[in-house]
PDB file of C-alpha atoms in Angstrom:
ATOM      1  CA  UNK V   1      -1.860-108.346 182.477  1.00 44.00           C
ATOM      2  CA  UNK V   2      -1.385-104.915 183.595  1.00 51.00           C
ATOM      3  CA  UNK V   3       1.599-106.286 185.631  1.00 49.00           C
ATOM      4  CA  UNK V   4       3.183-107.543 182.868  1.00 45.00           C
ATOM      5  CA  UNK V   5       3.556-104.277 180.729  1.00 44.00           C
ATOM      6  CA  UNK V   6       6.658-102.561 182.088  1.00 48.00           C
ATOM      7  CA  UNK V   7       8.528-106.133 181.863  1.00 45.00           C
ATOM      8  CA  UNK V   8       7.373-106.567 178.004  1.00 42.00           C
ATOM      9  CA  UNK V   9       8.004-103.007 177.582  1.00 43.00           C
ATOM     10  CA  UNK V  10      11.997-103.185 178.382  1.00 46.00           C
ATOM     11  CA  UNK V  11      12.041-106.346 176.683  1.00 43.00           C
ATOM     12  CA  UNK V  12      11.006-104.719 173.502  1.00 42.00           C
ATOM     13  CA  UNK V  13      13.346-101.893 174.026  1.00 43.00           C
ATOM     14  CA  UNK V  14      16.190-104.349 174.651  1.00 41.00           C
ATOM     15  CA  UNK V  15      15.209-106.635 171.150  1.00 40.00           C
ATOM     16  CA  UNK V  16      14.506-103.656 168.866  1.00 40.00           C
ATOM     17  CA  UNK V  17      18.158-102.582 169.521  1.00 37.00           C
ATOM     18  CA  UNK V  18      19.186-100.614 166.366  1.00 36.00           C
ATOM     19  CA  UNK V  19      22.629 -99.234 165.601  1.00 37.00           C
ATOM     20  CA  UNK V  20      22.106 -97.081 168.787  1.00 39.00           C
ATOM     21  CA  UNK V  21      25.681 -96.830 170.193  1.00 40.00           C
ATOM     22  CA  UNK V  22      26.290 -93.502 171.860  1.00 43.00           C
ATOM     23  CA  UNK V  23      29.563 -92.374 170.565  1.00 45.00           C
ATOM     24  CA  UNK V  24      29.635 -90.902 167.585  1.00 44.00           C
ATOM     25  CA  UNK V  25      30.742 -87.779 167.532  1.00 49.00           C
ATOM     26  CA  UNK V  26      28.157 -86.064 169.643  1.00 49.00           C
ATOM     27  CA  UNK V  27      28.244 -82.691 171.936  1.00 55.00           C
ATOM     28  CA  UNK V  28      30.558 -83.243 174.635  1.00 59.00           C
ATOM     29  CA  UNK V  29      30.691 -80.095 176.201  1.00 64.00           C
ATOM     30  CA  UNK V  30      27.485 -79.431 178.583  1.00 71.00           C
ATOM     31  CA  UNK V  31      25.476 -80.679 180.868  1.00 74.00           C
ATOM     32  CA  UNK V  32      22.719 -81.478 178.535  1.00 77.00           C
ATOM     33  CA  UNK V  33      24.903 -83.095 176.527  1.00 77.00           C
ATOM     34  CA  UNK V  34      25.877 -85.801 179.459  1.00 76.00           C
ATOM     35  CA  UNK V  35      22.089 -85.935 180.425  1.00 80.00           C
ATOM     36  CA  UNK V  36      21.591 -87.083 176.982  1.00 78.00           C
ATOM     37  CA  UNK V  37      24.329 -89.137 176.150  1.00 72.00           C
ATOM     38  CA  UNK V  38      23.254 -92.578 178.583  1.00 72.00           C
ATOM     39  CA  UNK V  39      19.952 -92.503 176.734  1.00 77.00           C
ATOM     40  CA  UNK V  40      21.609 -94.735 173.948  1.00 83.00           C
ATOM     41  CA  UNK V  41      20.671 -98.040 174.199  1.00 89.00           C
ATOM     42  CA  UNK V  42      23.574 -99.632 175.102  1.00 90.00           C
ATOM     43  CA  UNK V  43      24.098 -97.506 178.050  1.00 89.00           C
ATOM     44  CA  UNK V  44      20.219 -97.433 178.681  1.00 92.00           C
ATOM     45  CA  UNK V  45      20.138-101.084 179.016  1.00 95.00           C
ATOM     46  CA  UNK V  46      23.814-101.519 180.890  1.00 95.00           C
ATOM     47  CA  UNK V  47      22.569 -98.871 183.437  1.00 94.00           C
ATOM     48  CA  UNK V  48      18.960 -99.861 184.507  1.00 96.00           C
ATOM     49  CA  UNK V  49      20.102-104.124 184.445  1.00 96.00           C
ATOM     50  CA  UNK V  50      22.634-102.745 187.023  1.00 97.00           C
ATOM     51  CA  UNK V  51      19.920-101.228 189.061  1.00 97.00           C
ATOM     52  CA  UNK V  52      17.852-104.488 188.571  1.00 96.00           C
ATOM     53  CA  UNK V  53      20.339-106.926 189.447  1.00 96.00           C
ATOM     54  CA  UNK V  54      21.388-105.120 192.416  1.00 96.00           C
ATOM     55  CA  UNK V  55      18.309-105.436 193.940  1.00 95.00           C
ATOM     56  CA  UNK V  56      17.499-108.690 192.849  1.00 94.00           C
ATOM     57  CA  UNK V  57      20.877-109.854 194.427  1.00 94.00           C
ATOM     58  CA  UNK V  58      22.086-107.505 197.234  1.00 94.00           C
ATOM     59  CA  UNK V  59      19.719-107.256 200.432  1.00 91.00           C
ATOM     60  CA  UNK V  60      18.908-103.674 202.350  1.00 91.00           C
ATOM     61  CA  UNK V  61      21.034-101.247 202.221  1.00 91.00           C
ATOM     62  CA  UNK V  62      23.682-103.100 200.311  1.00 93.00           C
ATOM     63  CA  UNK V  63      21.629-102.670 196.887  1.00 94.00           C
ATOM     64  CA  UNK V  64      23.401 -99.147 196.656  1.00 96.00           C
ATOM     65  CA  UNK V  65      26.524-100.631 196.545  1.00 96.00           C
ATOM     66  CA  UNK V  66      26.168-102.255 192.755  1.00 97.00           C
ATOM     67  CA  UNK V  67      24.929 -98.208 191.401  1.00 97.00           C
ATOM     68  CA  UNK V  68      27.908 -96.603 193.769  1.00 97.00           C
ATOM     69  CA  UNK V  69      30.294 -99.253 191.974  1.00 97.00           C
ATOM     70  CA  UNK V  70      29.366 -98.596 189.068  1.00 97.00           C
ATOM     71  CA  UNK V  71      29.086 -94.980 189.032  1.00 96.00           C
ATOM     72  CA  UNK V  72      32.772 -95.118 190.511  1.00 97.00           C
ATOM     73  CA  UNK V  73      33.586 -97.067 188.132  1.00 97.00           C
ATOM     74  CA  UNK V  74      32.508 -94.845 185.345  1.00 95.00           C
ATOM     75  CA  UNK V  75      33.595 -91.706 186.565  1.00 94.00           C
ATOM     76  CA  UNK V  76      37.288 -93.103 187.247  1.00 95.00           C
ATOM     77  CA  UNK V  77      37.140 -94.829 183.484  1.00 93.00           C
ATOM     78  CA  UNK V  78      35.665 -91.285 182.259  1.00 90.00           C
ATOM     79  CA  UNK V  79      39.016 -89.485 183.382  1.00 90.00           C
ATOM     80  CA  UNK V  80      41.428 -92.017 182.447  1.00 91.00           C
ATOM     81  CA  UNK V  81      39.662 -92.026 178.961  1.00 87.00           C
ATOM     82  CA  UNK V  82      39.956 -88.272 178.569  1.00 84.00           C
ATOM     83  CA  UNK V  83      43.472 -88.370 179.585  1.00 85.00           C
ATOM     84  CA  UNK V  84      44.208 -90.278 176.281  1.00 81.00           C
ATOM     85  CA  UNK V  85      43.971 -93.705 177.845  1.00 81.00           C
ATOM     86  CA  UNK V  86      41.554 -96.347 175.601  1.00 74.00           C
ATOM     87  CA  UNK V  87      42.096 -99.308 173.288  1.00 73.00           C
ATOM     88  CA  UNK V  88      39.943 -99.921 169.557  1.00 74.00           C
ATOM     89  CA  UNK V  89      37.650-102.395 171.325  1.00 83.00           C
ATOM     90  CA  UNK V  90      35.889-100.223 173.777  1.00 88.00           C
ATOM     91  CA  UNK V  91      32.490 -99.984 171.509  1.00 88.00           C
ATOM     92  CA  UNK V  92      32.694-103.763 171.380  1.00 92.00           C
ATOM     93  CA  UNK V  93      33.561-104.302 175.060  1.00 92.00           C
ATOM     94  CA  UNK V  94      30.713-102.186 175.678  1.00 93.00           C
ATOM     95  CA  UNK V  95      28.254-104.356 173.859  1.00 94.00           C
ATOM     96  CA  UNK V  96      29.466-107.304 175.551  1.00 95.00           C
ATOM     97  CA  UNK V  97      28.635-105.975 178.731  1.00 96.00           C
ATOM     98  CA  UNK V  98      25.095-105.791 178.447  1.00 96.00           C
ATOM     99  CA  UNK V  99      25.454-109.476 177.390  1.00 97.00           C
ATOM    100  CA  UNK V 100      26.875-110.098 180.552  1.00 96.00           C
ATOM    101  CA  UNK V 101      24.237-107.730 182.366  1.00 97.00           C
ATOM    102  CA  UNK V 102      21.538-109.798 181.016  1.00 96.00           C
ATOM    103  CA  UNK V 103      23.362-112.844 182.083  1.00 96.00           C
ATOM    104  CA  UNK V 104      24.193-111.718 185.416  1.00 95.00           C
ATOM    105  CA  UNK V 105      19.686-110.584 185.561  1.00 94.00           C
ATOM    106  CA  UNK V 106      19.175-114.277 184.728  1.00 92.00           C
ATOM    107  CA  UNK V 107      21.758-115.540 187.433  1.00 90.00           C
ATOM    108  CA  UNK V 108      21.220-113.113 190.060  1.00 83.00           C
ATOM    109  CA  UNK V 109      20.823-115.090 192.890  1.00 81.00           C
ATOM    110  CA  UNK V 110      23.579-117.635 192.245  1.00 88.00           C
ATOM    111  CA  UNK V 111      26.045-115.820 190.940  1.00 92.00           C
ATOM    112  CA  UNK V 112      28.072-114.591 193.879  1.00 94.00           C
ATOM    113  CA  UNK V 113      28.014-111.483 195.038  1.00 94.00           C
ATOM    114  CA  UNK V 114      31.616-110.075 194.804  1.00 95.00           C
ATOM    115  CA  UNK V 115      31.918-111.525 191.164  1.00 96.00           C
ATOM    116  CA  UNK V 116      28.580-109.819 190.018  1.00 96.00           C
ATOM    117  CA  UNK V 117      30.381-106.834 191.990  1.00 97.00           C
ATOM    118  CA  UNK V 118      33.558-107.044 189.737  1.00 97.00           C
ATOM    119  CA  UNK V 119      31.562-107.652 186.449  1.00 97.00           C
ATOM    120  CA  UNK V 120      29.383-104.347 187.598  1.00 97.00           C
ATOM    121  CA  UNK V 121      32.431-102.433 188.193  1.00 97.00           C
ATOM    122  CA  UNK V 122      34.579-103.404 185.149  1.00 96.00           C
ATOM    123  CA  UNK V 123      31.097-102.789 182.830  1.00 96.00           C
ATOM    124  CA  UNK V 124      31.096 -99.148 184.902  1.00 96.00           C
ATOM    125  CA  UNK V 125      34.840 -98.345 183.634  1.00 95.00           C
ATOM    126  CA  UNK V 126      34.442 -99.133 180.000  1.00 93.00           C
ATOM    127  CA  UNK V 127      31.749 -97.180 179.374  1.00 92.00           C
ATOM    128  CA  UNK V 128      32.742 -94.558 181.273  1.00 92.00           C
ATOM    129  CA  UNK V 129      36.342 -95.258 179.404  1.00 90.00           C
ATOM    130  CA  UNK V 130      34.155 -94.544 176.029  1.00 85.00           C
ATOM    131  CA  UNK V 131      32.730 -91.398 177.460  1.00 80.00           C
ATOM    132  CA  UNK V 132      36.080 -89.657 178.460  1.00 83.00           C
ATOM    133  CA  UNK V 133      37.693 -91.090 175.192  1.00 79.00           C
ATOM    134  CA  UNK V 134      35.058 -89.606 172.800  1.00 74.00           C
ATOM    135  CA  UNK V 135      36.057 -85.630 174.638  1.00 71.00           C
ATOM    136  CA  UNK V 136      38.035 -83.640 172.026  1.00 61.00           C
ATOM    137  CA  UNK V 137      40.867 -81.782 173.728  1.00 58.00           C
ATOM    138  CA  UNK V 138      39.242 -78.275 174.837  1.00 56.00           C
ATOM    139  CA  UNK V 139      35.862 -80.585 175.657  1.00 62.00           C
ATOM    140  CA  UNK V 140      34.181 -79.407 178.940  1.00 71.00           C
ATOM    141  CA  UNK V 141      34.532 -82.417 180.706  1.00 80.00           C
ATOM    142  CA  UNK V 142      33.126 -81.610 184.591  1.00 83.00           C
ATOM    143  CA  UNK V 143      29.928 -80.883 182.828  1.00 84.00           C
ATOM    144  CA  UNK V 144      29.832 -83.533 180.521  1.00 84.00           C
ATOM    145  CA  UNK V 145      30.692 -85.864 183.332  1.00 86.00           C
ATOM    146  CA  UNK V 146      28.205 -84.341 185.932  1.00 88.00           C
ATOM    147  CA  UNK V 147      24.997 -85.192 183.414  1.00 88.00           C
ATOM    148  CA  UNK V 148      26.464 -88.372 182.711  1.00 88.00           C
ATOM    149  CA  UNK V 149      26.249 -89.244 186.361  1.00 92.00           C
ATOM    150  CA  UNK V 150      23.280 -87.694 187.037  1.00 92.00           C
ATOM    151  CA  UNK V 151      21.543 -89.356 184.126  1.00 92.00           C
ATOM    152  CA  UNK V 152      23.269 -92.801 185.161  1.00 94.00           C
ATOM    153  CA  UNK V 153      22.534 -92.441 188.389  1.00 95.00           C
ATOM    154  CA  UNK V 154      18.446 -92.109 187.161  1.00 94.00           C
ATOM    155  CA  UNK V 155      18.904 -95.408 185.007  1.00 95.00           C
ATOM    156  CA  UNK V 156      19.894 -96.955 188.184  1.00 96.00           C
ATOM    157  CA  UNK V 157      17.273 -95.612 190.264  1.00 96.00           C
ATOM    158  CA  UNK V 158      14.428 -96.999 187.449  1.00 96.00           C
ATOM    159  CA  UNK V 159      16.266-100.491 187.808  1.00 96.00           C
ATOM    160  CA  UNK V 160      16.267-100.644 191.695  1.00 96.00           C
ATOM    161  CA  UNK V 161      12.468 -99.206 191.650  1.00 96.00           C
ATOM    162  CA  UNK V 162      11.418-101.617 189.276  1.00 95.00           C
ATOM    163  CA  UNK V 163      13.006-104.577 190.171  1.00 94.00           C
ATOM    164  CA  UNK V 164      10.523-105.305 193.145  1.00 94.00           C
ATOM    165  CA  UNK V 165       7.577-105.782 190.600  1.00 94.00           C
ATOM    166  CA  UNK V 166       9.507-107.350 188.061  1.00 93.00           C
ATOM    167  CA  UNK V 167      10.874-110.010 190.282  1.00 91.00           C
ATOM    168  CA  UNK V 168       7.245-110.432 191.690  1.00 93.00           C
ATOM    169  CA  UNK V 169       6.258-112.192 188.475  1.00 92.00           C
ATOM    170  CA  UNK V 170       6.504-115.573 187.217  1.00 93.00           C
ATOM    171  CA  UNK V 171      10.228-116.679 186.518  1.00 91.00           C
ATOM    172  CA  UNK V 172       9.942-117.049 182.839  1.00 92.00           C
ATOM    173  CA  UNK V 173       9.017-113.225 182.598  1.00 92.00           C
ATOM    174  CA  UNK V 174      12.268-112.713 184.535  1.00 92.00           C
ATOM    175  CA  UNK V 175      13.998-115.010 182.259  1.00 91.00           C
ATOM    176  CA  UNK V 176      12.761-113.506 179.192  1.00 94.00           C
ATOM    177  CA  UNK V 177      13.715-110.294 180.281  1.00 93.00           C
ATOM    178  CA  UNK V 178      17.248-111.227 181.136  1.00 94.00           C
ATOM    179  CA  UNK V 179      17.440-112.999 177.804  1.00 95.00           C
ATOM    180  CA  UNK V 180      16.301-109.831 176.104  1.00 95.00           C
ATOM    181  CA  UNK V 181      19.128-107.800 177.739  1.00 96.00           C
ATOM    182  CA  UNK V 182      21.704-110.354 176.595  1.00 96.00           C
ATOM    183  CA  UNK V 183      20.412-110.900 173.861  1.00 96.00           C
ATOM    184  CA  UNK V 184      20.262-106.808 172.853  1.00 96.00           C
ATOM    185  CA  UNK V 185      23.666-107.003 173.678  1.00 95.00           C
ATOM    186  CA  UNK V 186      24.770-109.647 170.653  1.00 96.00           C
ATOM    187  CA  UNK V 187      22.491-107.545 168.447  1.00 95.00           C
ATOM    188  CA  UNK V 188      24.761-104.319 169.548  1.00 93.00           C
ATOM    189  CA  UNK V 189      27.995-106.599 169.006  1.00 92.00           C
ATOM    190  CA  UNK V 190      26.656-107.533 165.074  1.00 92.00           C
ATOM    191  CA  UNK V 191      26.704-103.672 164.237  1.00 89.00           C
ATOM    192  CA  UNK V 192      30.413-102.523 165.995  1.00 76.00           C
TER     193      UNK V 192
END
């Protein structure tokens, strides 16, 4: 039982996803502010499924290279966003990617690696795309974007620590906790 709490824990988080999407108009200039701003759930649950499914399909040393993407990823979409460059779909592009997270946690070791690569890095650019977008024009961005990073880089590192546990159990807790990513994900699509 006891091995089962952390999986029904995340599970719950993922389901009770409320309006929780993380750009609306928040502080944008400090460090604390970028700390802060991946704790919404959309990025919460985007971030720590990439740590999980990178160690539930990369071996070694390799399991880095899903956070690194990703990171790059959202760094490079951060800087393009805050030079002006976005589209009106990035809030729901956003939820749809921790649809495909989920889906990606439930198909982890058949999806192929370089695909679940490109998925991970194209998830990492639009949220990072959202966070340079949402930077008014005298915004402290190397801040901002150093808590983001730091923050998303901790979401990863919960993912990739938890992920040997997690996949220890039965399949169908697995399964349920892949659903409950993907399925956090339509909730977050309903209310953009």
């Amino acid at each position: 039982m006891k091995r089962l709490v952390p999986a029904t824990l995340f599970a719950a988080a993922a389901l009770a996803a409320a309006p929780a999407m993380a750009h609306t108009g928040h502080d944008t200039n400090t460090l604390a502010a970028g700390l802060a701003h991946p704790l919404g759930l959309d990025h919460l649950l985007a971030m720590v499924a990439v740590g999980l499914w990178s160690a539930a399909a990369l071996q070694g040393a390799q399991r880095l290279a899903g956070p690194a993407l990703f990171m790059a990823a959202l760094l490079g979409g951060a800087v393009a966003g805050a030079a002006g460059v976005g589209h009106a779909l990035v809030e729901p592009a956003i939820a749809a990617s921790v649809v495909v997270l989920g889906l990606m946690l439930a198909f982890a070791r058949r999806l192929p690696v370089p695909a679940g690569l490109l998925l991970v890095a194209v998830a990492g650019s639009l949220h990072g795309l959202a966070h340079g977008a949402e930077l008014p024009a005298a915004g402290g961005f190397a801040g901002y974007a150093l808590g983001f990073l730091a923050a998303t880089a901790l979401l990863h590192a919960v993912g990739l620590a938890a992920a040997p546990r997690l996949l220890a159990l039965p399949a169908v807790v697995w399964r349920a906790l892949s659903g409950g990513v993907a399925l956090a994900g339509v909730l977050l699509l309903t209310r953009v």
